C-alpha positions as a printed Julia matrix, in Angstrom:
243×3 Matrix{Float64}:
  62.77  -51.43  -29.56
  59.29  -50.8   -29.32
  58.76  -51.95  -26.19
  61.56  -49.41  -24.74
  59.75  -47.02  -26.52
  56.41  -48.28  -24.43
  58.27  -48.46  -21.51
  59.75  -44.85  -21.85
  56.61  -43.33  -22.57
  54.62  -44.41  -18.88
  57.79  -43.33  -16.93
  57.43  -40.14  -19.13
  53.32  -40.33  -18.39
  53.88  -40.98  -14.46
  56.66  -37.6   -13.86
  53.81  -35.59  -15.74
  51.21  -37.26  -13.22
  53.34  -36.6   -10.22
  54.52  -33.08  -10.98
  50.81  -31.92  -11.38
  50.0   -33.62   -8.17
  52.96  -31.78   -6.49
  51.81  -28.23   -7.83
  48.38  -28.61   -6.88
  48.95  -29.81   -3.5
  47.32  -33.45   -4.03
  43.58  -31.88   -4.11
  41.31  -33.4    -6.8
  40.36  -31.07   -9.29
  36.64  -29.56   -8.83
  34.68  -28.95  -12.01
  33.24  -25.45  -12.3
  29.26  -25.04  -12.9
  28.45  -24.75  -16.44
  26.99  -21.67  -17.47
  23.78  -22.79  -18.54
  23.24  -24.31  -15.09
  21.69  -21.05  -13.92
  22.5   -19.72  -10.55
  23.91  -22.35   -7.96
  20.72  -22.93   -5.19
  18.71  -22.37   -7.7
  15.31  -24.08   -7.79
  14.4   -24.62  -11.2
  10.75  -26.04  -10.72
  10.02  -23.32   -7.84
   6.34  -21.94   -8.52
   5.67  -18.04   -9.82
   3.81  -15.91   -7.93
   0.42  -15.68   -8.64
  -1.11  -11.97  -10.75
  -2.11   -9.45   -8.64
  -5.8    -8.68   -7.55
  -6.47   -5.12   -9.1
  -8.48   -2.64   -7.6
 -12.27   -1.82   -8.62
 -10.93    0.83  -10.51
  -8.81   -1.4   -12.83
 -11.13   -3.52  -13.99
 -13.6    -3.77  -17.1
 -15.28   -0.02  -17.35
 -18.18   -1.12  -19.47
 -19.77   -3.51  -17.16
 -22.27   -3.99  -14.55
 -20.06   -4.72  -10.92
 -21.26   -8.4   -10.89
 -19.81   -8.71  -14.38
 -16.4    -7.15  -12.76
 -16.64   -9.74  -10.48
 -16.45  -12.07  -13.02
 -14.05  -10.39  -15.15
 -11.72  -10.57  -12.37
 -12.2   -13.94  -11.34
 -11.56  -15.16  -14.66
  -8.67  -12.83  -16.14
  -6.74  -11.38  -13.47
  -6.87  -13.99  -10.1
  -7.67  -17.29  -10.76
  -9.32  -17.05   -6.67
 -12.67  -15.55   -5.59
 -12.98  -11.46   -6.78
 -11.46   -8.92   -5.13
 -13.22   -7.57   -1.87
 -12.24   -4.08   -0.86
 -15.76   -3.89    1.74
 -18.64   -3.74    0.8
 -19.59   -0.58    2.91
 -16.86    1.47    0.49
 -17.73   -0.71   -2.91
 -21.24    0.95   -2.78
 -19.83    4.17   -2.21
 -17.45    3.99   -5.05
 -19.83    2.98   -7.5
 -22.06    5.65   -6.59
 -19.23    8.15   -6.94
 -18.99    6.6   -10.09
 -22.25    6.81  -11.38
 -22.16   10.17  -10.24
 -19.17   11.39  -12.06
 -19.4     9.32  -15.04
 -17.04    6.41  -16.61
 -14.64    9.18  -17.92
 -14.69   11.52  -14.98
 -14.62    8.99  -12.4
 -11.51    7.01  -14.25
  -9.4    10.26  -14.14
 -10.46   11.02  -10.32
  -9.07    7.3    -9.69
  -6.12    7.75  -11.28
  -5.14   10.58   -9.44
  -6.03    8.81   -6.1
  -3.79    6.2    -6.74
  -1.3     8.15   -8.26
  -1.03   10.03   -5.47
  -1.56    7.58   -2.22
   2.13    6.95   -2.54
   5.18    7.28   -1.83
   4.07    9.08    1.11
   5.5    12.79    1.48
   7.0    13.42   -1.65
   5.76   16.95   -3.36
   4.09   14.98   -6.65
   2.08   12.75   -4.49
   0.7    15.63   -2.33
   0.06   17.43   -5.2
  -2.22   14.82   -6.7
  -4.41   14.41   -4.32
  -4.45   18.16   -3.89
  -5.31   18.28   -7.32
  -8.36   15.67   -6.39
  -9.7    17.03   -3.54
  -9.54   20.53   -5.53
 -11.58   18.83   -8.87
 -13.46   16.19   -7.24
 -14.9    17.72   -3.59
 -18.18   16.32   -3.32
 -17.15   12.52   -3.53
 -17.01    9.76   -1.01
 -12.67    9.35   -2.6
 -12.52   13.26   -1.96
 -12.41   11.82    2.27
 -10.0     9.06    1.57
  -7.87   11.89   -0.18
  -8.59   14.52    2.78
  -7.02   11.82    5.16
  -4.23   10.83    3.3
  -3.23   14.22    2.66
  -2.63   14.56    6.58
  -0.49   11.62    6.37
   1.78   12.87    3.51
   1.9    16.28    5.16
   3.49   14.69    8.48
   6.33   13.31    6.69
   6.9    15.68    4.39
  10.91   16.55    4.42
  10.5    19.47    2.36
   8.29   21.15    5.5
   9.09   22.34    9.15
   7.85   20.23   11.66
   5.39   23.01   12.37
   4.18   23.48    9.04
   3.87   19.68    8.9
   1.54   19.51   11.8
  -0.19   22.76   10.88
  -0.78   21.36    7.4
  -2.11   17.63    8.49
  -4.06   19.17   11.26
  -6.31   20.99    8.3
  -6.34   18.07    6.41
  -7.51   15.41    9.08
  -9.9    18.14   10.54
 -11.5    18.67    7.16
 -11.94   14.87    6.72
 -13.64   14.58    9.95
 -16.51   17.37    9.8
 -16.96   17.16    6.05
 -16.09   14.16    5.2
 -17.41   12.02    8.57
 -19.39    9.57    6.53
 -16.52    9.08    3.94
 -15.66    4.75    4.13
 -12.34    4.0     2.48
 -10.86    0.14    1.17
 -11.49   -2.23    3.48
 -14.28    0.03    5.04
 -12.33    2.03    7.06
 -14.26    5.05    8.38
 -13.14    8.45    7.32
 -13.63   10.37   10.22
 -12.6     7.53   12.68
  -9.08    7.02   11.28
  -8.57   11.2    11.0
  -9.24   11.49   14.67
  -6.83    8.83   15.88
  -4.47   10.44   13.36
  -4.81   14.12   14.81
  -4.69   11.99   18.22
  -1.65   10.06   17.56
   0.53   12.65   15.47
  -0.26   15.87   16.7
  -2.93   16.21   19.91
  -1.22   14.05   22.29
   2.26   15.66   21.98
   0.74   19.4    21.6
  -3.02   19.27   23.09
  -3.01   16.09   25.83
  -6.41   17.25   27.03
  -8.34   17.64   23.88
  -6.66   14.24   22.72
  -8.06   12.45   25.36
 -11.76   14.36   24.53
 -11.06   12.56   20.69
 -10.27    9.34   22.3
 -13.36    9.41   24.48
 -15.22   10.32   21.62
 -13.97    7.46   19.83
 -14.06    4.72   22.63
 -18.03    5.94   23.01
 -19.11    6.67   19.72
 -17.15    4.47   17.08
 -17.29    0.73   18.54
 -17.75   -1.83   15.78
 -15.71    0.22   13.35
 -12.26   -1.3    12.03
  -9.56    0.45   10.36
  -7.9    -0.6     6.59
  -6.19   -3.69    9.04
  -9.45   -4.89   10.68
  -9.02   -3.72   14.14
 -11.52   -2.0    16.03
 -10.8     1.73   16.17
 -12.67    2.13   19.78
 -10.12   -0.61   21.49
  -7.13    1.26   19.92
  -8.65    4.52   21.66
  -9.42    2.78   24.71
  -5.76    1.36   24.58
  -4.07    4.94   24.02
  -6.29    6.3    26.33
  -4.72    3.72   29.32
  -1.28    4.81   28.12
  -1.89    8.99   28.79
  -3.47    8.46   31.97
């Protein structure tokens, strides 16, 4: 008896086998990822990005600049101290010492408050707001310049107004602020007249555009912008192009 029983219960056993085979078209059964798996590609070992360098600005108030140095070496990089030029670094910390920790913080903050996004109203009304409080500083030129910038792609402004507005702004950083240096020592004045040359001059003025470009291929060699090329061999280059 109980080996009908046995015998019963694999025939029983096998149909169940067979009819889930059938219904499933004879494809083995995949196991789905558990949920504590993570995503699938995932790399689980794959290295985090390294802290940002911060600007001068950022960085310990109450100490001498070598001491910044240190203080970001040591805290914020883990790799050799932030390097912005050394041509603008001296300017900075004399705008500093100028100002004061307190005056010079808030002048900072609205500079980089306000570099970006580029042509929306609350950035071009910070570094309104700068150039208005703070005129007599080497950032007051970086501000000047990047006020022409925001201007031109302002969507709130006609294209006229745009170009009217940035042509005041990029004209201003050029005669009063000509010996304004920005990060990465990039000349005030130099990078406001390819600016008026590039945005506005060559597609309303062609002939005093070209002056500006002469000017610059004579009169600015050895001078990089924020990307470290030389500003006279861009002039030289959009000069070729007009001709």
């Amino acid at each position: 008896m109980r080996a009908l029983i046995a015998v019963v219960a694999l025939t029983l056993g096998a149909v169940i086998v067979f009819v889930v085979l059938a219904l499933s078209g004879g494809e083995p059964h995949t196991a789905l990822p558990s949920l504590d798996a993570g995503p699938l590609g995932a790399e689980p070992d794959a290295p985090r990005p390294g802290p940002r360098r911060l600007p001068p600005n950022l960085l310990r108030p109450d100490t001498p600049p070598d001491e910044e140095r240190e203080v970001a070496f040591e805290q914020y990089d883990g790799g050799p101290p932030i390097n912005f030029g050394e041509a603008f670094e001296k300017k900075w910390y004399a705008d500093r010492e100028r100002l004061g920790l307190e005056r010079h913080r808030e002048m900072e903050k609205l500079w980089w408050a306000g570099r970006r996004p580029r042509g929306e109203t609350a950035s071009i009304e910070k570094l309104e707001e700068l150039l208005r409080d703070y005129p007599d500083t080497n950032r007051a030129g970086c501000a000047a310049y990047e006020l022409g910038q925001h201007y031109m792609r302002s969507r709130a402004l006609p294209l006229e107004e745009r170009r009217r507005k940035a042509e005041a702004a990029w004209r201003l950083a050029m005669d009063r602020y000509r010996d304004g240096i920005c990060e990465y020592n990039a000349p005030v004045a130099g990078s406001a007249k390819l600016a008026l040359v590039s945005w506005i001059y060559r597609h309303t003025d062609p002939g005093l555009a070209r002056n500006l470009l002469e000017d610059l291929a004579k009169n600015h060699a050895g001078e990089t912008d924020h990307l470290g090329q030389e500003i006279s061999k861009i002039a030289e280059r959009l000069l070729s192009e007009m001709r």
